[in-house]
mmCIF file of C-alpha atoms in Angstrom:
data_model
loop_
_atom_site.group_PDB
_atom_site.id
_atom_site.type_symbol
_atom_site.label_atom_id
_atom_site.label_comp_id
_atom_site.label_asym_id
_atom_site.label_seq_id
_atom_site.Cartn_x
_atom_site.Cartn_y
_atom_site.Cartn_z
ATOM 1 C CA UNK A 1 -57.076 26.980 -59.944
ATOM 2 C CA UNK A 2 -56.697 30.032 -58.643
ATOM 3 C CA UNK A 3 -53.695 30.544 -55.420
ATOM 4 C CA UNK A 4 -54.436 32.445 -52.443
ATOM 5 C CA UNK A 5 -52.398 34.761 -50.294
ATOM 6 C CA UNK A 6 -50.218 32.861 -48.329
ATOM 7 C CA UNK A 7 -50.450 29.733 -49.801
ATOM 8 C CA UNK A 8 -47.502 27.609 -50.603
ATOM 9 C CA UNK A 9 -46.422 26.406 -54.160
ATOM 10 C CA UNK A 10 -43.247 24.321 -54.460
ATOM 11 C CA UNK A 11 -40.753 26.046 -52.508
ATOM 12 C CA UNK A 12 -43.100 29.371 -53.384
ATOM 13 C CA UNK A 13 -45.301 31.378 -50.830
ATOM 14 C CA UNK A 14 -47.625 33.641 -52.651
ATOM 15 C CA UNK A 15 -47.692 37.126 -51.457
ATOM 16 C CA UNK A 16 -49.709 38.793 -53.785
ATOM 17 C CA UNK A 17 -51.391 38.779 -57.447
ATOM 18 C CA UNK A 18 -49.524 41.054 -60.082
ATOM 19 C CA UNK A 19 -51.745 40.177 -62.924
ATOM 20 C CA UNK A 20 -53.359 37.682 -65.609
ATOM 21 C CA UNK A 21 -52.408 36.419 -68.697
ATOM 22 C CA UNK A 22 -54.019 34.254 -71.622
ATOM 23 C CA UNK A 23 -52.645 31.014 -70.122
ATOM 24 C CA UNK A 24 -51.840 32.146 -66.748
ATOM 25 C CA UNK A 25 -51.770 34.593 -63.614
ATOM 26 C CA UNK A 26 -48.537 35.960 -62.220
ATOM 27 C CA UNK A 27 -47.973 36.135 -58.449
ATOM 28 C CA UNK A 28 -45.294 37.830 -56.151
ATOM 29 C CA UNK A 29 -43.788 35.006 -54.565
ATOM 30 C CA UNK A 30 -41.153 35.017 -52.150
ATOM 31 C CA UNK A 31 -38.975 31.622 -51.525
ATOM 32 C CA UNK A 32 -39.326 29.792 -48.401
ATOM 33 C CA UNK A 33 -36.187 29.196 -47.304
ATOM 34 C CA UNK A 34 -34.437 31.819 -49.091
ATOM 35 C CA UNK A 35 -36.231 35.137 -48.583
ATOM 36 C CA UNK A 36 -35.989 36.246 -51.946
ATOM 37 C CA UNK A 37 -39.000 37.584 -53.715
ATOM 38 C CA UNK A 38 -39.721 36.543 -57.189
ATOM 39 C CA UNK A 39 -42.544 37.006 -59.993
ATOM 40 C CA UNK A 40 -44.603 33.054 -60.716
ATOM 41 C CA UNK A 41 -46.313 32.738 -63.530
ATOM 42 C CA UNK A 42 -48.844 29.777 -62.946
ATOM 43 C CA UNK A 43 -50.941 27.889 -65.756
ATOM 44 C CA UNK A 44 -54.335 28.235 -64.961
ATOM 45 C CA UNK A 45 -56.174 27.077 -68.116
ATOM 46 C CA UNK A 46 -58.869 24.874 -67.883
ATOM 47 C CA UNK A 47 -60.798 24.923 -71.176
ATOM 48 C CA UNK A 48 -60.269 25.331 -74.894
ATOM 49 C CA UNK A 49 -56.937 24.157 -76.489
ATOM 50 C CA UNK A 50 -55.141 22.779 -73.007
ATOM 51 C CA UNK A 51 -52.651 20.571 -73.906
ATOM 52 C CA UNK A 52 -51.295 22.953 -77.065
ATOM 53 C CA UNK A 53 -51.479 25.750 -74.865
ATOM 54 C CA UNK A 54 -49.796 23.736 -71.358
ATOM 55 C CA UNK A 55 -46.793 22.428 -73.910
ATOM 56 C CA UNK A 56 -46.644 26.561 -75.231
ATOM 57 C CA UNK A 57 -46.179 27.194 -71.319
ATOM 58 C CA UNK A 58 -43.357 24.683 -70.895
ATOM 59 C CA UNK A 59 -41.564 26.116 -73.997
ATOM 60 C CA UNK A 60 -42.159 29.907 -72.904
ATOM 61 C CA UNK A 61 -40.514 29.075 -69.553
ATOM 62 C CA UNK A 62 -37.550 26.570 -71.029
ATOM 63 C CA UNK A 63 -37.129 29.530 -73.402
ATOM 64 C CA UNK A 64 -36.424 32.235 -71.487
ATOM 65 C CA UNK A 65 -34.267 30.513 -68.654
ATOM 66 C CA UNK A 66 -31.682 30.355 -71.776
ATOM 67 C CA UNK A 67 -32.163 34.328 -72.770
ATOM 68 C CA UNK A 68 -29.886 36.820 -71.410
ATOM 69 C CA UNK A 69 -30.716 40.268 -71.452
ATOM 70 C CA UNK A 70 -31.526 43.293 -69.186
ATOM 71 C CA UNK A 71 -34.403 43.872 -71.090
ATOM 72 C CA UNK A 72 -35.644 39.992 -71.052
ATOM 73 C CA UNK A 73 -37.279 38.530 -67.929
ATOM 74 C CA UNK A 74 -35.219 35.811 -67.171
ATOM 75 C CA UNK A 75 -36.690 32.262 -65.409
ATOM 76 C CA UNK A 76 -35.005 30.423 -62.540
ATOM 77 C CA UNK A 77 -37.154 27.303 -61.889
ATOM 78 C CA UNK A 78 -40.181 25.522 -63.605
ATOM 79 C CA UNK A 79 -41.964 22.782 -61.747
ATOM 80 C CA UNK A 80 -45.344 21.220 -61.186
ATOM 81 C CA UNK A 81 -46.784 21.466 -57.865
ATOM 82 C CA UNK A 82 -47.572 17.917 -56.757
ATOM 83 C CA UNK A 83 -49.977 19.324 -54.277
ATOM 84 C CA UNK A 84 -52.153 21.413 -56.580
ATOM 85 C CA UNK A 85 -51.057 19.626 -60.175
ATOM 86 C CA UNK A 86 -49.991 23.132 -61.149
ATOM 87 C CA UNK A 87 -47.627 23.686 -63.668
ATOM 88 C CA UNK A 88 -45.828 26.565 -63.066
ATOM 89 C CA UNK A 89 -42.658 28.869 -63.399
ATOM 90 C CA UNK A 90 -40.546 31.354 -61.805
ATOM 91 C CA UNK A 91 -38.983 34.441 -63.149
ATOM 92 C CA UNK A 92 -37.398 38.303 -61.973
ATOM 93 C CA UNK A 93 -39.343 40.219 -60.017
ATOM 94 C CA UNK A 94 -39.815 43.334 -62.047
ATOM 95 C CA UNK A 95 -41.660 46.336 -60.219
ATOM 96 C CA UNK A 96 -41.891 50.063 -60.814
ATOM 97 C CA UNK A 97 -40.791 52.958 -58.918
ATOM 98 C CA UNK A 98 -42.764 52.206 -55.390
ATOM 99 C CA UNK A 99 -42.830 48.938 -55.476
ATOM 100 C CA UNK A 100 -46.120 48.242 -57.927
ATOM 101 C CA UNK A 101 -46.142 46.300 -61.128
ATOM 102 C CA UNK A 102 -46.386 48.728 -64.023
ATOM 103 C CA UNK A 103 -46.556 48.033 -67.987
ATOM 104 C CA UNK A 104 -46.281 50.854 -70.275
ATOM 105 C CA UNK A 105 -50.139 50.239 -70.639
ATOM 106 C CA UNK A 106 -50.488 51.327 -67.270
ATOM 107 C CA UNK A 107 -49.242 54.980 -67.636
ATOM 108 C CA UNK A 108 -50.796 57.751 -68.790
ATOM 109 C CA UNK A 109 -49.088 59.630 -71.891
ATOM 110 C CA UNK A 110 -48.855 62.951 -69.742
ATOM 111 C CA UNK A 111 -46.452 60.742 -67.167
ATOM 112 C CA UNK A 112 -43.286 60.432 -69.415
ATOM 113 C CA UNK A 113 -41.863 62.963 -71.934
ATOM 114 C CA UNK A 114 -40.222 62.491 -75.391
ATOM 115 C CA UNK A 115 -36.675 61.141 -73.853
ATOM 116 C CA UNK A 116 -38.554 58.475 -71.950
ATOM 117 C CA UNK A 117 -40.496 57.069 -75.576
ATOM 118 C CA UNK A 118 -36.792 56.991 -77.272
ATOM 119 C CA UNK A 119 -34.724 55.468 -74.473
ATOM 120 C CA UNK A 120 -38.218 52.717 -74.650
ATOM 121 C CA UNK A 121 -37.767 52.435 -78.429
ATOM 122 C CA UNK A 122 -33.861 52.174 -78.457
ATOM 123 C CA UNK A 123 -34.285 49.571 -76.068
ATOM 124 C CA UNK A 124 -36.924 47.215 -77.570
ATOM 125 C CA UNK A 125 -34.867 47.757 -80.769
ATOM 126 C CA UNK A 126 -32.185 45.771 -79.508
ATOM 127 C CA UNK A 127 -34.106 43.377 -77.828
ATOM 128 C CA UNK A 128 -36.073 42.412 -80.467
ATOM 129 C CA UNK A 129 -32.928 42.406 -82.547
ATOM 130 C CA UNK A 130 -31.727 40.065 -80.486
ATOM 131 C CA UNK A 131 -34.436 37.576 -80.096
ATOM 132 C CA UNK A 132 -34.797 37.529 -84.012
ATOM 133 C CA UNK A 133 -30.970 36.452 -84.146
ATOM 134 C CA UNK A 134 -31.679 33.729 -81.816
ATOM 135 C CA UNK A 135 -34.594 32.589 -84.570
ATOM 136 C CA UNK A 136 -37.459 33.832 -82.536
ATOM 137 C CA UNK A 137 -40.582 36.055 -83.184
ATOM 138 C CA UNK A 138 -42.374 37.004 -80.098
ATOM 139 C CA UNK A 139 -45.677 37.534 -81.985
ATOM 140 C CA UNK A 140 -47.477 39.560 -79.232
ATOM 141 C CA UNK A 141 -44.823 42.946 -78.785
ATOM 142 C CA UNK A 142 -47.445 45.041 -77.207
ATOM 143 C CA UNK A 143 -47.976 48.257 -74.184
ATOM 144 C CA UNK A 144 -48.789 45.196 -71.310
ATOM 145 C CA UNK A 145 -46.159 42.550 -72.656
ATOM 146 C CA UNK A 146 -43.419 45.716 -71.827
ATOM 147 C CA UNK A 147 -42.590 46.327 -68.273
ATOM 148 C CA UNK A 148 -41.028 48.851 -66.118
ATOM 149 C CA UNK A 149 -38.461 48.178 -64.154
ATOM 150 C CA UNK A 150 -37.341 50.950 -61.249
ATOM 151 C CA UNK A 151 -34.504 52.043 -62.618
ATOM 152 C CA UNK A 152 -37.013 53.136 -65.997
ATOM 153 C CA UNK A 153 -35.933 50.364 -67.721
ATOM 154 C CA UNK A 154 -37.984 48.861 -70.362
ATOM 155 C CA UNK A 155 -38.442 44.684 -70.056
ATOM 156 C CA UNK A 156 -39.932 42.413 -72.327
ATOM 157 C CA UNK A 157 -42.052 39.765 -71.002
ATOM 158 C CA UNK A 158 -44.324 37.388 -71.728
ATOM 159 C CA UNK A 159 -43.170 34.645 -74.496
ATOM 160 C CA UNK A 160 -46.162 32.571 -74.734
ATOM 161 C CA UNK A 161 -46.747 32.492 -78.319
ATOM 162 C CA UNK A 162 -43.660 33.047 -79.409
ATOM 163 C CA UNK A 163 -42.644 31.136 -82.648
ATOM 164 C CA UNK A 164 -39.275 29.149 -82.726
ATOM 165 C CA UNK A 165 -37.465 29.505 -86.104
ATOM 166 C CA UNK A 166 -34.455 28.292 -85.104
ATOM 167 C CA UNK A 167 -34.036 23.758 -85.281
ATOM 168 C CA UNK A 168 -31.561 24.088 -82.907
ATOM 169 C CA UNK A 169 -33.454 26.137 -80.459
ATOM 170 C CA UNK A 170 -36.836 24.339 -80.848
ATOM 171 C CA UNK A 171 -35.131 21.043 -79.998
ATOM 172 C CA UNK A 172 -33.852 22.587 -76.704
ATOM 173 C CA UNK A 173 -37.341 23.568 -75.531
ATOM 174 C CA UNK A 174 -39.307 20.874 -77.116
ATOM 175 C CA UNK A 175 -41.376 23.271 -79.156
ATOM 176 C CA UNK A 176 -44.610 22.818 -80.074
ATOM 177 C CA UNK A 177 -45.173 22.633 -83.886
ATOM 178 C CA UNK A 178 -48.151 24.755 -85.609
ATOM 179 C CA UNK A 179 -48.328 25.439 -89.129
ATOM 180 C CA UNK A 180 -51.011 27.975 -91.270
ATOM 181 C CA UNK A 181 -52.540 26.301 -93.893
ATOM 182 C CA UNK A 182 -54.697 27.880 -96.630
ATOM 183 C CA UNK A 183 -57.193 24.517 -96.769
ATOM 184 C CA UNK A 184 -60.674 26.101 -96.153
ATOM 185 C CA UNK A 185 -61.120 22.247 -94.413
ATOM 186 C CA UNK A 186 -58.564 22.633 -92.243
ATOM 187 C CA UNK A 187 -59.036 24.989 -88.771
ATOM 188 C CA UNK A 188 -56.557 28.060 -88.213
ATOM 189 C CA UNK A 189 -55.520 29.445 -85.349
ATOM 190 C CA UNK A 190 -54.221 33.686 -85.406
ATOM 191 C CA UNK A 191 -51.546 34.125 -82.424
ATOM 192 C CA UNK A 192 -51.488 37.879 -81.287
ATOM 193 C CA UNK A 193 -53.466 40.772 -80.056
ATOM 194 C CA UNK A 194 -56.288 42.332 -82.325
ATOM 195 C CA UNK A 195 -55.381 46.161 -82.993
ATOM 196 C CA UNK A 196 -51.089 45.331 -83.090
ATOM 197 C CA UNK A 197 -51.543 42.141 -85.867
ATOM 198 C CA UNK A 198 -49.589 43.276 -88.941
ATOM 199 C CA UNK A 199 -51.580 42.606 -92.286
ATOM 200 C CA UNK A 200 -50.159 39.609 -93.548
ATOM 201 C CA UNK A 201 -50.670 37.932 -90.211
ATOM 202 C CA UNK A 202 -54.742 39.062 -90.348
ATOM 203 C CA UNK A 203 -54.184 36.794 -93.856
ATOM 204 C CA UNK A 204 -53.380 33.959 -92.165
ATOM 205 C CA UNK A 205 -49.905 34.022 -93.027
ATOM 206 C CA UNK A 206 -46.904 32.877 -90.582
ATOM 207 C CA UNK A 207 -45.287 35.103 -88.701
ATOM 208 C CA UNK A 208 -41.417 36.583 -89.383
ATOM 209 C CA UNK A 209 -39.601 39.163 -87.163
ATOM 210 C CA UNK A 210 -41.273 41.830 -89.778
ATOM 211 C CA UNK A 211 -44.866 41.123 -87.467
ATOM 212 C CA UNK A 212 -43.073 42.215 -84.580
ATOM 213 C CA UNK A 213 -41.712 45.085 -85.875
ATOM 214 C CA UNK A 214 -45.001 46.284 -87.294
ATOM 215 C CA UNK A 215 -46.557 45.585 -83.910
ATOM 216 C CA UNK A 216 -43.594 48.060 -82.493
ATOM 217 C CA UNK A 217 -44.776 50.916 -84.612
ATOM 218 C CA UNK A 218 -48.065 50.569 -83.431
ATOM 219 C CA UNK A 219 -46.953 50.879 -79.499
ATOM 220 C CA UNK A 220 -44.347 53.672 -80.535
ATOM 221 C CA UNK A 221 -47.594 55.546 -82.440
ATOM 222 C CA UNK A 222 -49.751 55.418 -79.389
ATOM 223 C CA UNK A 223 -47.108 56.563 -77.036
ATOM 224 C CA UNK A 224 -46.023 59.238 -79.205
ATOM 225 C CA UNK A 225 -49.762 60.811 -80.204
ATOM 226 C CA UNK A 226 -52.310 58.954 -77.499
ATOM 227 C CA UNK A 227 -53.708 57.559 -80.955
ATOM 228 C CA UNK A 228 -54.216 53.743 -82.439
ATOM 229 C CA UNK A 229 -52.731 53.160 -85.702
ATOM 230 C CA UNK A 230 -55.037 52.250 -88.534
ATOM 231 C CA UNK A 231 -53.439 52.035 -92.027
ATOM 232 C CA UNK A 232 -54.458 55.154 -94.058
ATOM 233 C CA UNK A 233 -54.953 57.449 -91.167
ATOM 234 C CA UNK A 234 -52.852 60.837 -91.452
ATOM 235 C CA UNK A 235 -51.321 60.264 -88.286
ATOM 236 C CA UNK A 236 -47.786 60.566 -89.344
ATOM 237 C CA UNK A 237 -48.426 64.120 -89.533
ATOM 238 C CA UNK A 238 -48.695 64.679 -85.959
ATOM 239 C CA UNK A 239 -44.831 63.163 -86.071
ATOM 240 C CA UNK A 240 -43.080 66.175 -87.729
ATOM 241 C CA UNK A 241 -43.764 68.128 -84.814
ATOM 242 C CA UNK A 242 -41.503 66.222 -82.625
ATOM 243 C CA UNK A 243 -37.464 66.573 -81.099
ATOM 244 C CA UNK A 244 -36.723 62.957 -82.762
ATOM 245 C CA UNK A 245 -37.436 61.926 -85.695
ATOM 246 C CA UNK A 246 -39.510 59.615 -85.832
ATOM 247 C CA UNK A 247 -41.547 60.594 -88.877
ATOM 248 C CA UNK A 248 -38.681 59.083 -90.622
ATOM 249 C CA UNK A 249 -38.939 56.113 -88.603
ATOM 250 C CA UNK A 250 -42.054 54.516 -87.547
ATOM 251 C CA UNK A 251 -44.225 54.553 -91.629
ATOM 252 C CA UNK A 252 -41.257 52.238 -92.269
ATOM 253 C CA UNK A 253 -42.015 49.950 -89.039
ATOM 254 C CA UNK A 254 -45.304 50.275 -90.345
ATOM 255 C CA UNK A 255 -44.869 49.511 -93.960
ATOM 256 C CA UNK A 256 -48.222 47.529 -95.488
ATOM 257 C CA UNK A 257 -45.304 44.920 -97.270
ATOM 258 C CA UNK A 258 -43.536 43.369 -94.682
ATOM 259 C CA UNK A 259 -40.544 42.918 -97.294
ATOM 260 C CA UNK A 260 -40.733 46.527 -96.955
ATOM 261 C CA UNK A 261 -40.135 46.521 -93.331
ATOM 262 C CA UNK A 262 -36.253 47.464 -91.403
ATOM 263 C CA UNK A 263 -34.658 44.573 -90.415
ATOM 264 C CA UNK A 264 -32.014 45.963 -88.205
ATOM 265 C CA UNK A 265 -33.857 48.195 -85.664
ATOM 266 C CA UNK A 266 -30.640 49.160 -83.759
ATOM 267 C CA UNK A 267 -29.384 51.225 -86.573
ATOM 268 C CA UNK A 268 -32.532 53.600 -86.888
ATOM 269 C CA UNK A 269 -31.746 54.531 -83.441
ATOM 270 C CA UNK A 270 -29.012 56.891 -84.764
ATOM 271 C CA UNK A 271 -31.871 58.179 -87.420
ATOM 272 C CA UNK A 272 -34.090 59.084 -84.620
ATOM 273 C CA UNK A 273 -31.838 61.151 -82.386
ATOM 274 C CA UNK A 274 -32.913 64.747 -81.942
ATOM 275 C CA UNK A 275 -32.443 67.495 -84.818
ATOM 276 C CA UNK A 276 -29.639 69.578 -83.106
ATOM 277 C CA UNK A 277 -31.650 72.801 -84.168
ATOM 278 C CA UNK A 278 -34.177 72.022 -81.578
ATOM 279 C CA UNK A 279 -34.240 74.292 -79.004
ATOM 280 C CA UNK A 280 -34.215 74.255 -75.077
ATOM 281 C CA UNK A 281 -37.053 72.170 -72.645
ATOM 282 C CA UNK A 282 -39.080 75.298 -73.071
ATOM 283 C CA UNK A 283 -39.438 74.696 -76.846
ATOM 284 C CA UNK A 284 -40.239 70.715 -75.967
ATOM 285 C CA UNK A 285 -42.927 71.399 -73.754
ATOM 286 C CA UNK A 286 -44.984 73.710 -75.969
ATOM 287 C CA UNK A 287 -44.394 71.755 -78.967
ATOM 288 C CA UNK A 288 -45.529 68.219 -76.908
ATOM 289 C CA UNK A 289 -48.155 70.458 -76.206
ATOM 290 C CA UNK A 290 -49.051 71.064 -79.356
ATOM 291 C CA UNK A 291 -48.779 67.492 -79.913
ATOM 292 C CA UNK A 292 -51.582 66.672 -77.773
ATOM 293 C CA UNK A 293 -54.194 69.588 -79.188
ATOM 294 C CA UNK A 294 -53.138 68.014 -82.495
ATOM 295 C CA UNK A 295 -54.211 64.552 -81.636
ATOM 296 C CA UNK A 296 -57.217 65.592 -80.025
ATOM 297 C CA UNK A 297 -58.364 67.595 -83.074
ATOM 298 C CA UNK A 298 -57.581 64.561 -84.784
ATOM 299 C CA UNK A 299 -59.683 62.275 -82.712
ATOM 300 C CA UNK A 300 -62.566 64.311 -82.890
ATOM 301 C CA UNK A 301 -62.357 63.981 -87.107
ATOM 302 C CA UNK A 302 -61.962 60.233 -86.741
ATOM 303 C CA UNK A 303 -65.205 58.297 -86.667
ATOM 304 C CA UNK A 304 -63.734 55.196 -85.509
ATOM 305 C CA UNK A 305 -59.880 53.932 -84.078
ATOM 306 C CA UNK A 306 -58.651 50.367 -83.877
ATOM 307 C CA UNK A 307 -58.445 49.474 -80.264
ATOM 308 C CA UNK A 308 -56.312 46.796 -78.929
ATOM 309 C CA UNK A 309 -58.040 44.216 -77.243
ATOM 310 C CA UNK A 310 -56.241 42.345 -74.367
ATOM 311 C CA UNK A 311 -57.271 38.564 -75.590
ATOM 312 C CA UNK A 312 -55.968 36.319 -77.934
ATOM 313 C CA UNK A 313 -57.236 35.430 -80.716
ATOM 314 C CA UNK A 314 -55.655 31.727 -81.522
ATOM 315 C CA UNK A 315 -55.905 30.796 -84.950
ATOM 316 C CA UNK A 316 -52.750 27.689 -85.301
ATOM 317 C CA UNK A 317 -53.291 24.267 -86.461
ATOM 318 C CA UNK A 318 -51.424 22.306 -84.332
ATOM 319 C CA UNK A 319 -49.374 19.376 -85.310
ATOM 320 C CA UNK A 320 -48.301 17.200 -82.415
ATOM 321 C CA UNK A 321 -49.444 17.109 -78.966
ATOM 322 C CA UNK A 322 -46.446 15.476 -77.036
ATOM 323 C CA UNK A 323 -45.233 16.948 -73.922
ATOM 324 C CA UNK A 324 -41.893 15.975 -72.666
ATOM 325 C CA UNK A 325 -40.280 15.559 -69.924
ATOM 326 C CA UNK A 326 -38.820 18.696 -68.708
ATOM 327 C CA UNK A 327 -36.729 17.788 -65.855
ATOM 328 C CA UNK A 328 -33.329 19.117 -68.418
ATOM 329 C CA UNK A 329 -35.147 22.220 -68.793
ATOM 330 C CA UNK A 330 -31.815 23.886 -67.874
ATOM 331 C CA UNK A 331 -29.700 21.692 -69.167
ATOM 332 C CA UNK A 332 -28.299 24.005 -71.873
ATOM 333 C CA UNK A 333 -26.061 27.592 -71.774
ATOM 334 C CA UNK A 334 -28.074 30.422 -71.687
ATOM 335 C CA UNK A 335 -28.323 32.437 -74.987
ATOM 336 C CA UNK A 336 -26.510 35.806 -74.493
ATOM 337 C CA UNK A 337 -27.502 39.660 -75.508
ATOM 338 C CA UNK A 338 -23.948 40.317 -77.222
ATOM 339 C CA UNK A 339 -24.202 43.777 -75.847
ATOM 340 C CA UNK A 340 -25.578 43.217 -72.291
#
């Protein structure tokens, strides 16, 4: 079901809609008793795989009320409406300059300048560091999972088919299992977003942190040239003719082997910083502007671009269907961003 404008869930009146997911729809919310506005993220589901997708809910919301990180929405309460029977859970508020939602898939690439793409980059780098040393892949790092806080911030969101490496951590949040198998008898289900899968996952294989990091090149591409990555496409060129360097940088986010792939994203922030022989914010704009010409020269040659397509595509066999309790859903310390 869907919940109307001042309508009351748990302790929860909802002020507004913010925006939908694959399992859910996000509301501004603002606590009854406390005045405090917050983000809900209700599960609104009604057909296909429920009951695999409800227990994914339950573990996205158990998981990140344990993350800490200023670049991690963070929960503070999951519940189930008795009321309505909807499951639901509530996180940070995060809203853009003026008070609007914003992802990076919201702006346009003439809103933000070459500074704004590395601070987004440096970042996600460390986030996703992070998350990959606490045994997790997110599995859908895309332009609408990132938000933007006021402050310019970049914040990652939306954990829903994340994959739990970690025994320790999959215990905690009563994980669902899945598994890829190559049995042509056997169903399989593909967890991401067509246009940012990595190749091995468009096999069928499981996902490592090396999936996200390919998906990162793909964003980091777009926001850099206005242009979808495709492998074999000469886009890299357009690269050289930027202050960072980040044609040293992204074809190895974006390596075809995902053995190939950096595993320590934090240190190619020091590769990227600026050549010191670039010249003043003159110099910057006319060579992002010749950027731009560049990539729509090399649009017009290109008969066809990969375009990411907001949907999932789920493609996971799953193993058990058991939903606990979750009552000690914050039972446990929070898992901490060392550098946060």
């Amino acid at each position: 079901m869907r919940l109307e404008v001042g309508q009351q869930i748990g302790n929860y009146r909802v002020i507004r809609s913010l925006g939908e997911g694959g399992t859910g729809v996000v509301y501004e919310v603002e606590h009854v008793q406390l005045g405090v506005h917050y983000a809900l993220k209700a599960f609104t589901l009604a057909t296909g795989h429920v009951e695999t997708l409800r227990q994914k809910f339950l573990t996205e919301g158990k998981l990140l009320a344990r993350l800490r990180s200023r670049n991690i929405v963070r929960v503070y309460d999951l519940s189930c409406d008795e009321a309505t029977n909807t499951l639901y859970f509530v996180m940070d508020l995060v809203l853009a300059k003026g008070g609007h939602p914003c992802s990076l898939a919201d702006i346009k690439i003439d809103d933000f300048d070459e500074d704004s793409v590395f601070r987004w980059f440096s970042e996600l780098a460390r986030t996703l560091d992070f998350i990959h040393s606490q045994g997790i892949v997110h599995r859908d790092i895309k332009l609408s999972n990132v938000l933007l806080a006021e402050d310019g911030r970049a914040i990652l969101s939306d954990f829903g088919i994340s994959r739990l490496c970690s025994n320790r951590l999959r215990g905690a949040v009563n994980a669902v299992n899945t598994m890829v198998t190559e049995a042509g008898a056997l169903p399989r289900f593909i967890m991401g977003t067509q246009g940012y899968m990595a190749p091995e996952i468009i096999r069928g294989e499981e996902a490592t942190p090396a999936a996200d990091v390919y998906a990162l090149g793909v964003m980091f591409v777009y926001l850099l040239t206005g242009i979808w990555y495709e492998s074999g496409s000469k886009v890299f060129a357009l690269l050289e003719s930027l202050e960072y360097r980040w044609n040293e940088v992204l074809p190895k986010l974006l390596a075809e082997n995902p053995l190939d792939r950096p595993t320590d994203l934090t240190a190619l922030v020091e590769t990227l910083r600026k050549d010191p022989d670039v010249a003043s914010d003159g110099r910057k704009a006319k060579r992002r502007g010749n950027l731009r010409r560049a990539a729509l020269w090399f649009l017009a040659l290109v008969s066809s671009v990969v375009i990411a397509i907001g949907g999932y595509i789920f493609v996971n066999k799953p193993l058990s269907n058991n939903v606990d309790d979750f009552d000690d859903a914050f039972g446990l310390r929070g898992i901490y961003e060392s550098d946060s």
